[in-house]
């Protein structure tokens, strides 16, 4: 008796990959999160050769991503990853906040199996939709022997949760890992693994704890401290500074950040550059999460605050 082939579970959350427009030539004037997961799968006949299960976890435009969907997604991933008959997960997601969800999932799950996020820049109704190929590739990657961790698979490249960034607002090849190489490539259904799969420690988000309030402050010419002061006055718990260059921060902001810290606000420093490290000389004792951009540092600081004593 042969055992059944391993199963891939597709968890759908919405996004442009599930978007619909009134016309096949309209790649911009669509509504994200309209097409159900069964329909997305049906649009890719080659997926019938795979042993799949599908679940509609949410149906949102990921630019509106919120705590409820994140919670539900983490819970459904945890559920399916525990199943012995599941080899890997695929998550269909909007492109806008894919990198934040990727990092959240990597830290919440630190999965020993692959969790592959995929997305599209054109709606499902498009004349030349990019979603079907991305979905097929992602399902293929989720079955690679030895694969683990959270990755994104878009336009034939597999990028780790640490590195993946949306770098283009329109083209179908919208993601990159600006300071790293891809984990793998997918060409005509063949996956070539190029470097180790992602790994991290596992964080927790205790039941009943709201996600901490963390904001991002960008340092720039003519910066003013008023915004920081207003956030601190209204109870912000953490601030991530997207510094200039290798982590420099405008003098007008530095004093406000020191004052915020004295009032118990956690400060982390990232760079507003798309690539490159924050260098030690500019840290001023603030947290730096190496390799993470400002939006992922924001997730990381939230997790750090969740792991510490209840916040004010
Ligand atoms: N706004 C869309 C979303 O993030 C964009 C996309 O998926 O490409 O859901």
XYZ file of C-alpha atoms and ligand atoms in Angstrom:
321
model
C 0.000 0.000 0.000
C 1.401 3.412 -0.886
C 0.740 6.327 1.437
C -1.009 9.357 -0.091
C 1.193 12.165 -1.384
C 1.798 14.955 1.131
C -0.750 17.698 1.212
C -0.302 21.439 0.712
C -2.806 23.691 2.404
C -3.575 26.997 0.673
C -4.705 29.720 3.061
C -6.237 32.665 1.219
C -6.335 36.165 2.658
C -7.332 38.338 -0.333
C -5.125 40.834 -2.150
C -4.804 41.629 -5.831
C -4.243 37.951 -6.585
C -7.934 37.645 -5.682
C -8.824 41.009 -7.214
C -11.488 41.674 -9.830
C -11.860 44.531 -12.330
C -14.739 45.334 -14.684
C -12.462 44.979 -17.710
C -9.679 42.498 -18.540
C -7.482 45.382 -19.666
C -7.777 47.192 -16.337
C -4.829 46.287 -14.098
C -5.295 49.173 -11.687
C -8.992 49.981 -11.241
C -9.902 46.738 -9.485
C -11.047 45.700 -6.037
C -8.676 43.434 -4.148
C -9.986 40.410 -2.262
C -13.004 39.489 -4.412
C -12.288 36.031 -5.859
C -12.573 32.970 -3.615
C -9.728 30.511 -3.124
C -11.514 27.635 -4.914
C -11.816 29.857 -8.004
C -8.126 30.818 -7.798
C -7.199 27.145 -7.754
C -9.608 26.317 -10.592
C -7.861 28.915 -12.763
C -4.673 26.808 -12.680
C -5.430 23.408 -14.253
C -1.922 22.147 -13.421
C -2.800 22.332 -9.717
C -5.091 19.326 -10.154
C -1.935 17.183 -10.123
C -1.239 18.293 -6.539
C -2.915 17.107 -3.357
C -4.343 20.359 -2.049
C -6.645 21.659 0.595
C -7.849 25.253 0.681
C -9.223 27.594 3.283
C -10.446 31.170 3.003
C -8.990 32.801 6.123
C -9.842 36.367 5.104
C -10.693 38.405 2.038
C -8.941 41.766 2.519
C -6.865 44.318 0.678
C -3.577 43.897 2.524
C -3.076 47.656 2.681
C -5.819 47.397 5.338
C -4.142 44.542 7.220
C -5.181 44.442 10.869
C -4.841 42.503 14.070
C -7.878 40.247 13.505
C -6.591 38.837 10.226
C -3.058 38.440 11.580
C -4.374 36.551 14.605
C -6.552 34.293 12.454
C -3.739 33.606 10.009
C -1.250 32.692 12.722
C -3.832 30.372 14.314
C -4.679 28.604 11.029
C -0.996 28.209 10.173
C -0.313 26.725 13.617
C -3.218 24.337 13.166
C -2.169 23.029 9.757
C 1.571 22.920 10.490
C 0.890 20.482 13.335
C -0.733 17.999 10.930
C 1.512 15.090 9.991
C -0.119 14.854 6.537
C 0.713 18.471 5.634
C 4.062 19.098 3.987
C 3.783 22.853 3.587
C 1.513 25.863 3.477
C 0.856 28.445 0.787
C -0.662 31.798 1.705
C -2.184 34.057 -0.918
C -1.756 37.657 0.228
C -1.815 41.217 -1.024
C 1.534 42.610 -2.062
C 1.344 45.817 -0.016
C 2.057 44.387 3.436
C 3.284 40.939 2.443
C 6.713 41.565 3.920
C 5.281 42.472 7.325
C 3.081 39.366 7.440
C 6.040 37.271 6.288
C 8.172 38.487 9.182
C 5.337 38.127 11.707
C 4.777 34.520 10.602
C 8.467 33.661 10.625
C 8.744 34.898 14.216
C 5.439 33.472 15.437
C 5.834 30.071 13.798
C 9.574 29.561 13.132
C 8.221 26.674 11.064
C 10.049 23.424 10.431
C 7.957 23.150 7.240
C 7.763 25.697 4.393
C 5.234 28.506 4.604
C 5.174 30.167 1.189
C 3.486 33.517 0.680
C 2.487 34.443 -2.811
C 0.755 37.388 -4.425
C 0.073 39.163 -7.682
C 0.316 42.665 -9.062
C -2.528 42.177 -11.538
C -6.061 41.144 -10.620
C -7.400 37.670 -11.356
C -9.514 39.170 -14.164
C -6.497 40.599 -16.000
C -5.694 39.747 -19.609
C -2.290 38.553 -18.410
C -2.762 37.797 -14.726
C 0.439 36.957 -12.857
C -1.342 35.239 -9.949
C -1.898 31.780 -11.503
C 1.803 31.170 -12.245
C 2.803 32.523 -8.837
C 0.286 30.218 -7.143
C 1.534 27.185 -9.050
C 5.151 28.041 -8.247
C 4.334 28.565 -4.567
C 2.622 25.166 -4.345
C 5.706 23.624 -5.951
C 8.038 25.345 -3.467
C 5.882 24.191 -0.543
C 6.716 20.587 -1.510
C 10.479 20.928 -1.799
C 12.211 18.340 0.395
C 14.021 20.004 3.283
C 12.383 23.384 2.794
C 11.381 25.254 5.936
C 10.692 28.735 7.215
C 8.632 31.559 5.777
C 9.403 32.704 2.249
C 7.716 34.664 -0.509
C 7.495 33.182 -3.988
C 6.749 35.765 -6.673
C 7.856 35.993 -10.302
C 9.951 32.855 -10.034
C 12.029 33.940 -7.067
C 11.862 32.650 -3.520
C 12.840 35.351 -1.011
C 13.244 34.856 2.723
C 10.950 36.539 5.247
C 13.938 38.519 6.527
C 14.876 39.972 3.173
C 11.727 40.251 1.085
C 10.578 43.791 0.263
C 8.083 45.236 -2.155
C 10.291 47.470 -4.269
C 8.029 48.418 -7.166
C 4.508 49.813 -7.273
C 3.467 48.432 -10.663
C 5.635 45.849 -12.375
C 4.815 42.159 -11.862
C 8.319 41.472 -10.576
C 7.645 43.775 -7.632
C 9.649 42.046 -4.895
C 13.312 41.922 -4.153
C 15.772 41.067 -1.429
C 17.895 44.188 -1.897
C 20.865 43.123 0.224
C 20.682 39.355 -0.229
C 20.242 36.705 -2.870
C 17.090 34.608 -3.293
C 16.709 31.405 -1.296
C 15.655 29.600 -4.474
C 14.481 30.040 -8.044
C 11.570 28.379 -9.818
C 11.945 27.818 -13.550
C 9.325 25.778 -15.415
C 8.302 24.001 -12.236
C 11.855 23.139 -11.183
C 13.107 24.630 -7.938
C 16.809 25.362 -7.544
C 17.776 26.032 -3.950
C 20.522 28.654 -3.722
C 21.033 29.208 -0.023
C 19.712 28.093 3.390
C 16.039 28.405 4.246
C 15.043 31.010 6.862
C 15.368 30.258 10.547
C 14.617 32.301 13.650
C 13.618 32.068 17.273
C 9.942 31.735 17.991
C 8.069 34.636 19.587
C 4.639 34.602 21.154
C 1.572 36.786 21.052
C -0.340 35.826 24.189
C -4.088 35.322 23.843
C -5.971 38.420 24.943
C -3.006 40.802 24.496
C -3.592 43.622 22.027
C -0.790 44.320 19.550
C 1.358 47.108 21.076
C 1.064 50.575 19.601
C 4.289 51.159 17.670
C 4.728 53.947 15.118
C 7.373 54.652 12.482
C 9.052 58.068 12.390
C 11.027 58.935 9.276
C 14.020 61.229 9.616
C 14.250 63.740 6.755
C 15.230 67.288 5.904
C 13.260 69.913 7.857
C 12.156 67.326 10.438
C 10.120 68.541 13.451
C 9.676 66.937 16.864
C 5.972 67.754 17.227
C 4.726 64.459 15.806
C 6.782 62.423 18.253
C 5.659 64.570 21.166
C 2.007 64.115 20.156
C 2.341 60.337 19.920
C 4.077 60.167 23.300
C 1.384 62.355 24.866
C -1.290 59.953 23.573
C 0.349 56.770 24.812
C 2.472 55.307 22.021
C 4.463 52.333 23.351
C 7.218 52.097 20.782
C 8.806 54.141 17.994
C 10.861 52.857 15.091
C 13.001 55.566 13.554
C 13.626 55.117 9.841
C 16.898 57.015 9.912
C 18.720 58.527 6.995
C 21.567 56.512 5.456
C 23.230 54.203 7.923
C 20.999 55.325 10.783
C 21.564 59.046 11.223
C 18.676 60.950 12.821
C 17.850 64.651 12.399
C 18.845 66.709 15.446
C 15.283 67.992 15.769
C 14.082 64.432 16.380
C 16.900 63.227 18.605
C 15.865 65.270 21.647
C 12.240 64.205 21.278
C 13.301 60.552 21.083
C 15.422 60.834 24.221
C 12.480 62.464 26.029
C 10.173 59.710 24.756
C 12.568 57.073 26.049
C 12.593 58.731 29.480
C 8.824 58.386 29.476
C 9.067 54.636 28.866
C 8.681 54.519 25.088
C 10.802 51.791 23.437
C 12.932 53.107 20.569
C 14.363 51.121 17.661
C 16.496 52.407 14.817
C 16.288 51.264 11.194
C 17.265 52.898 7.917
C 15.015 54.504 5.350
C 17.405 53.136 2.689
C 16.210 50.044 0.854
C 19.401 48.181 1.715
C 22.427 48.279 3.983
C 23.047 48.103 7.710
C 22.485 50.585 10.525
C 25.963 51.239 11.851
C 26.858 51.151 15.512
C 28.061 54.751 15.798
C 24.564 56.128 15.317
C 22.661 53.817 17.616
C 22.581 56.050 20.721
C 21.804 52.916 22.704
C 18.597 52.272 20.782
C 17.561 48.837 19.570
C 18.646 47.803 16.095
C 17.252 44.633 14.523
C 19.941 43.686 12.012
C 18.693 42.981 8.531
C 15.177 44.271 9.158
C 13.778 47.324 7.421
C 11.585 49.826 9.267
C 8.256 48.027 8.759
C 9.685 44.696 9.859
C 11.484 46.395 12.775
C 8.058 47.675 13.751
C 6.749 44.087 13.861
C 9.809 43.010 15.813
C 9.466 45.812 18.351
C 5.789 44.893 18.779
C 6.798 41.299 19.496
C 9.452 42.459 21.930
C 6.899 44.565 23.798
C 4.454 41.637 23.843
C 7.160 39.501 25.405
C 7.849 41.989 28.163
C 5.671 43.105 31.066
C 2.206 44.436 30.098
C 2.603 47.902 28.642
C 0.932 51.098 29.793
N -3.546 46.687 -2.337
C -3.309 45.314 -2.762
C -3.086 44.466 -1.522
O -2.060 44.591 -0.928
C -2.143 45.283 -3.648
C -1.736 43.940 -4.156
O -2.112 42.896 -3.651
O -0.943 43.942 -5.106
O -3.947 43.695 -1.157
